[in-house]
PDB file of C-alpha atoms in Angstrom:
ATOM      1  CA  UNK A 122       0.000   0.000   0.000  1.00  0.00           C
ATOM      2  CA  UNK A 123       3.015   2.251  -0.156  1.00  0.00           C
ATOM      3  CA  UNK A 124       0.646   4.037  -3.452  1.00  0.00           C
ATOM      4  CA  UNK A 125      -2.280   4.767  -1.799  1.00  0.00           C
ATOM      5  CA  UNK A 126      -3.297   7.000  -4.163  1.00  0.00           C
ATOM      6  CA  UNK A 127      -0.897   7.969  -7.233  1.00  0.00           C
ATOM      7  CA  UNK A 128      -3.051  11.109  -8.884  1.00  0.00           C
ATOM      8  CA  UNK A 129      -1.046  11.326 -11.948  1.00  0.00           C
ATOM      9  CA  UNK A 130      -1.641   7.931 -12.755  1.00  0.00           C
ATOM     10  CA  UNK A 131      -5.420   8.318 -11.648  1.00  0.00           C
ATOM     11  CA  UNK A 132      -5.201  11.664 -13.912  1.00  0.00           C
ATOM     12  CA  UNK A 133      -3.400  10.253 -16.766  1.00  0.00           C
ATOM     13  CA  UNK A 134      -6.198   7.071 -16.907  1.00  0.00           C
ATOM     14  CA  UNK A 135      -9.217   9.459 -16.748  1.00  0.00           C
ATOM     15  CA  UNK A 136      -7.438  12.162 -19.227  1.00  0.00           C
ATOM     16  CA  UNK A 137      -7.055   8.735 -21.872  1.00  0.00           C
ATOM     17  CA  UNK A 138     -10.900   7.283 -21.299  1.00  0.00           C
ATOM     18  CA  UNK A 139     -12.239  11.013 -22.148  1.00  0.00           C
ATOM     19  CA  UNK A 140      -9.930  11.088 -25.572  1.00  0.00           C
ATOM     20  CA  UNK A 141     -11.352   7.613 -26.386  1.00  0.00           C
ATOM     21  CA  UNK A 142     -15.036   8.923 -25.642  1.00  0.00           C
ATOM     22  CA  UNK A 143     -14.443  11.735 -27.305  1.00  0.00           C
ATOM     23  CA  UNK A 144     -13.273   9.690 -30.340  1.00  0.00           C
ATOM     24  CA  UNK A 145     -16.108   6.903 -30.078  1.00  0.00           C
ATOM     25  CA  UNK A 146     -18.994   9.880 -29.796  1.00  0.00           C
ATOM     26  CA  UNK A 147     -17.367  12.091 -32.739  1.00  0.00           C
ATOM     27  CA  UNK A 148     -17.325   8.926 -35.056  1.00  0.00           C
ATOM     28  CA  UNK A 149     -20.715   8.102 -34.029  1.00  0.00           C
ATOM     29  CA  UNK A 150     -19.717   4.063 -33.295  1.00  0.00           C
ATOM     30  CA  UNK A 151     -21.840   4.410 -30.204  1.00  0.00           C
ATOM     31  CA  UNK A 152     -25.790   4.120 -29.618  1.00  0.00           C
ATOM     32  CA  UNK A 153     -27.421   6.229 -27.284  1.00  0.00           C
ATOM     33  CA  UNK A 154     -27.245   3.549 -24.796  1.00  0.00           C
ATOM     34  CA  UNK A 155     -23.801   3.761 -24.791  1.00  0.00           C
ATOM     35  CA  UNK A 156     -23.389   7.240 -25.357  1.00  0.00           C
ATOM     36  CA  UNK A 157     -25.496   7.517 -21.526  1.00  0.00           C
ATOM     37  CA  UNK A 158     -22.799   4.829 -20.032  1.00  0.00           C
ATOM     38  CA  UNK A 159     -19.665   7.139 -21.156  1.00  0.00           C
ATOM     39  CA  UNK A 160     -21.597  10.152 -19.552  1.00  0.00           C
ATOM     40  CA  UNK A 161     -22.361   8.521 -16.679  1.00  0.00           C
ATOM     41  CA  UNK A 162     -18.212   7.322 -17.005  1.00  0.00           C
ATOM     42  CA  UNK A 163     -17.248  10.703 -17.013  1.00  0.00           C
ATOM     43  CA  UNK A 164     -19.412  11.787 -14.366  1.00  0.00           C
ATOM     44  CA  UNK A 165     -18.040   8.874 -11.853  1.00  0.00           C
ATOM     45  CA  UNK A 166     -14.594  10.062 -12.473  1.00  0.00           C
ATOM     46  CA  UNK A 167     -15.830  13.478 -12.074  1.00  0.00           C
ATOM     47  CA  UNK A 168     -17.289  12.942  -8.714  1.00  0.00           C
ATOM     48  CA  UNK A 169     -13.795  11.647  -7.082  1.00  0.00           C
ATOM     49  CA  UNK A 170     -11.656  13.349  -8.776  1.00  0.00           C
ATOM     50  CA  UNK A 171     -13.309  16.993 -10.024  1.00  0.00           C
ATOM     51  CA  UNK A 172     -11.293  17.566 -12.387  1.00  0.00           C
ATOM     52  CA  UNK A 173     -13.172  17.073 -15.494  1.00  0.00           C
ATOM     53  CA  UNK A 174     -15.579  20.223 -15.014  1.00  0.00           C
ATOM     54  CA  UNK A 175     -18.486  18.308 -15.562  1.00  0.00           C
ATOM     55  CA  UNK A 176     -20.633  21.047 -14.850  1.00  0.00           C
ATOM     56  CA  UNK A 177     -19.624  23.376 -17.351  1.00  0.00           C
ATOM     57  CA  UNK A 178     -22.056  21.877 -20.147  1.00  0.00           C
ATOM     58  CA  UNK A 179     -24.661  21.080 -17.952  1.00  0.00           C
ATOM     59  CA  UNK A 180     -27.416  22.021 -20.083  1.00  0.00           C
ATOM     60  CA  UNK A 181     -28.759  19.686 -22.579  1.00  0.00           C
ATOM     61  CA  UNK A 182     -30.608  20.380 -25.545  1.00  0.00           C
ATOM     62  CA  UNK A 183     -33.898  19.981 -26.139  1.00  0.00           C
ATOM     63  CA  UNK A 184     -33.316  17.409 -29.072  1.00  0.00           C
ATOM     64  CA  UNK A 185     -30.833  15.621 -26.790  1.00  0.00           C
ATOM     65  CA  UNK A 186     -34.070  15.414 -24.030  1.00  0.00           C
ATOM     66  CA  UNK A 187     -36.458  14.289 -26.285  1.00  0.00           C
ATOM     67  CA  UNK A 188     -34.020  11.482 -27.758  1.00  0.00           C
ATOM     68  CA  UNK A 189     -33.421  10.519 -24.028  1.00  0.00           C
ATOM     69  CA  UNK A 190     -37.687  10.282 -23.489  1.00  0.00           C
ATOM     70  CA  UNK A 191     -38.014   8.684 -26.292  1.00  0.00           C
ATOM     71  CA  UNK A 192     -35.402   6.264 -25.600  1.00  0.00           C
ATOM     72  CA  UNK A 193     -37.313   5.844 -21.819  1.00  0.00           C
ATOM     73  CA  UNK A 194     -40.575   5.441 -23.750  1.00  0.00           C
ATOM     74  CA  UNK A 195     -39.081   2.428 -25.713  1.00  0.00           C
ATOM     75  CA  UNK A 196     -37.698   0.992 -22.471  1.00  0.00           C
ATOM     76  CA  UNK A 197     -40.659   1.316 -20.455  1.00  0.00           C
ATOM     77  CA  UNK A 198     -42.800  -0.480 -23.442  1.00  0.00           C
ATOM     78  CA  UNK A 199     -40.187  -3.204 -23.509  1.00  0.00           C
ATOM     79  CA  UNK A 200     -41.077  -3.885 -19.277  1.00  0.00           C
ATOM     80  CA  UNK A 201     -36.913  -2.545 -19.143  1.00  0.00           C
ATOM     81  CA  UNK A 202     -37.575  -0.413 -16.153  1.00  0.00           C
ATOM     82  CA  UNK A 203     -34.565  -0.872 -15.112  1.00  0.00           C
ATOM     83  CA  UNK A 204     -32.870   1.578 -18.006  1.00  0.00           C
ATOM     84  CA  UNK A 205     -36.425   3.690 -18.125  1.00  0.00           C
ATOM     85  CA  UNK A 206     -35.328   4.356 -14.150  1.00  0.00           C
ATOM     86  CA  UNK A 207     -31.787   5.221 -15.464  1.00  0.00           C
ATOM     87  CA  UNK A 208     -32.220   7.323 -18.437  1.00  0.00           C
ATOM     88  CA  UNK A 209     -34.837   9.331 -15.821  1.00  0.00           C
ATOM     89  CA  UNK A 210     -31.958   9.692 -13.140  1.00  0.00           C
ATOM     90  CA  UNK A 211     -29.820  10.695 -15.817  1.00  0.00           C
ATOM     91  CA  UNK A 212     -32.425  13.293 -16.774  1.00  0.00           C
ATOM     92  CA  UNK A 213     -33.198  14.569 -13.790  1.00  0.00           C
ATOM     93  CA  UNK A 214     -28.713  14.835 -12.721  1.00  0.00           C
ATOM     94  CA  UNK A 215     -28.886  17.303 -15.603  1.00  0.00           C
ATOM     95  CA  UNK A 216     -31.676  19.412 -13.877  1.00  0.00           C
ATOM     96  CA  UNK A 217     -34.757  17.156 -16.176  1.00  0.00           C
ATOM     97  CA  UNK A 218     -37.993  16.540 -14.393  1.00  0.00           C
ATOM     98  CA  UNK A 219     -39.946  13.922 -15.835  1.00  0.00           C
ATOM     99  CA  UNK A 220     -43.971  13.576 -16.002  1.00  0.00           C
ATOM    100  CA  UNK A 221     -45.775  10.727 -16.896  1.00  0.00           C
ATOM    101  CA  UNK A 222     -49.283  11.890 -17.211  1.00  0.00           C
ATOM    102  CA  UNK A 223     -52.475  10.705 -18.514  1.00  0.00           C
ATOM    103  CA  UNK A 224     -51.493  12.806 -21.650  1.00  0.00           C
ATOM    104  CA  UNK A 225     -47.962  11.293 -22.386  1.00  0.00           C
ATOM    105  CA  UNK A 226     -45.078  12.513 -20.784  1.00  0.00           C
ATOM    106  CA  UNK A 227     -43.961  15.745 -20.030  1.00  0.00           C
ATOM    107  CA  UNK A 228     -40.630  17.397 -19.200  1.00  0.00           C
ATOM    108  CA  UNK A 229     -39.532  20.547 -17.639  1.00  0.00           C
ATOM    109  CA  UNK A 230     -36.162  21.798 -16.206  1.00  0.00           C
ATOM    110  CA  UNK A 231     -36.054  21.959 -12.406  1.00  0.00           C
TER     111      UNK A 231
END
């Protein structure tokens, strides 16, 4: 245990996974599901480590939203609550509240 905690190897790992998200998302080999893992990736290292500024963009668009309810929609017709319950969290981390209502669903930033 004499490297408890090496930060510039911690750094230099979490600096590499964002170039290879960044080159997986910008050559579109990913689906949205996986798109919503790397996020949530990024976000993990985020949280320990706070380095990554992950609040900067913390706004999604409005296209991006409806993707991610559609997406939910799918899941939720497919009995997959368990990513429906996900892509919500995810939704609502970025500030997303989501309505299900008689109606269809609804959405509104917090």
């Amino acid at each position: 245990m004499a490297d408890d905690l090496n930060i510039s190897k911690a750094l230099a790992v979490v600096f590499e996974s964002v170039k290879q998200i960044n080159s997986l998302l910008d050559t579109n080999q990913s689906d949205s599901k996986q798109r919503i893992e790397y996020i949530q990736i990024l976000a993990y290292f985020d949280r320990i480590l706070g380095v990554l500024n992950f609040e900067s963009k913390k706004d999604l668009l409005d296209s991006e939203i409806d993707s991610l309810i559609e997406e939910r929609q799918i899941a939720r017709k497919n009995k997959d609550f368990a990513r429906s319950d996900a892509i919500r969290d995810q939704l609502l981390a970025q500030g997303i509240l989501i309505e299900d209502t008689k109606e269809g669903i609804r959405w509104r930033k917090k």
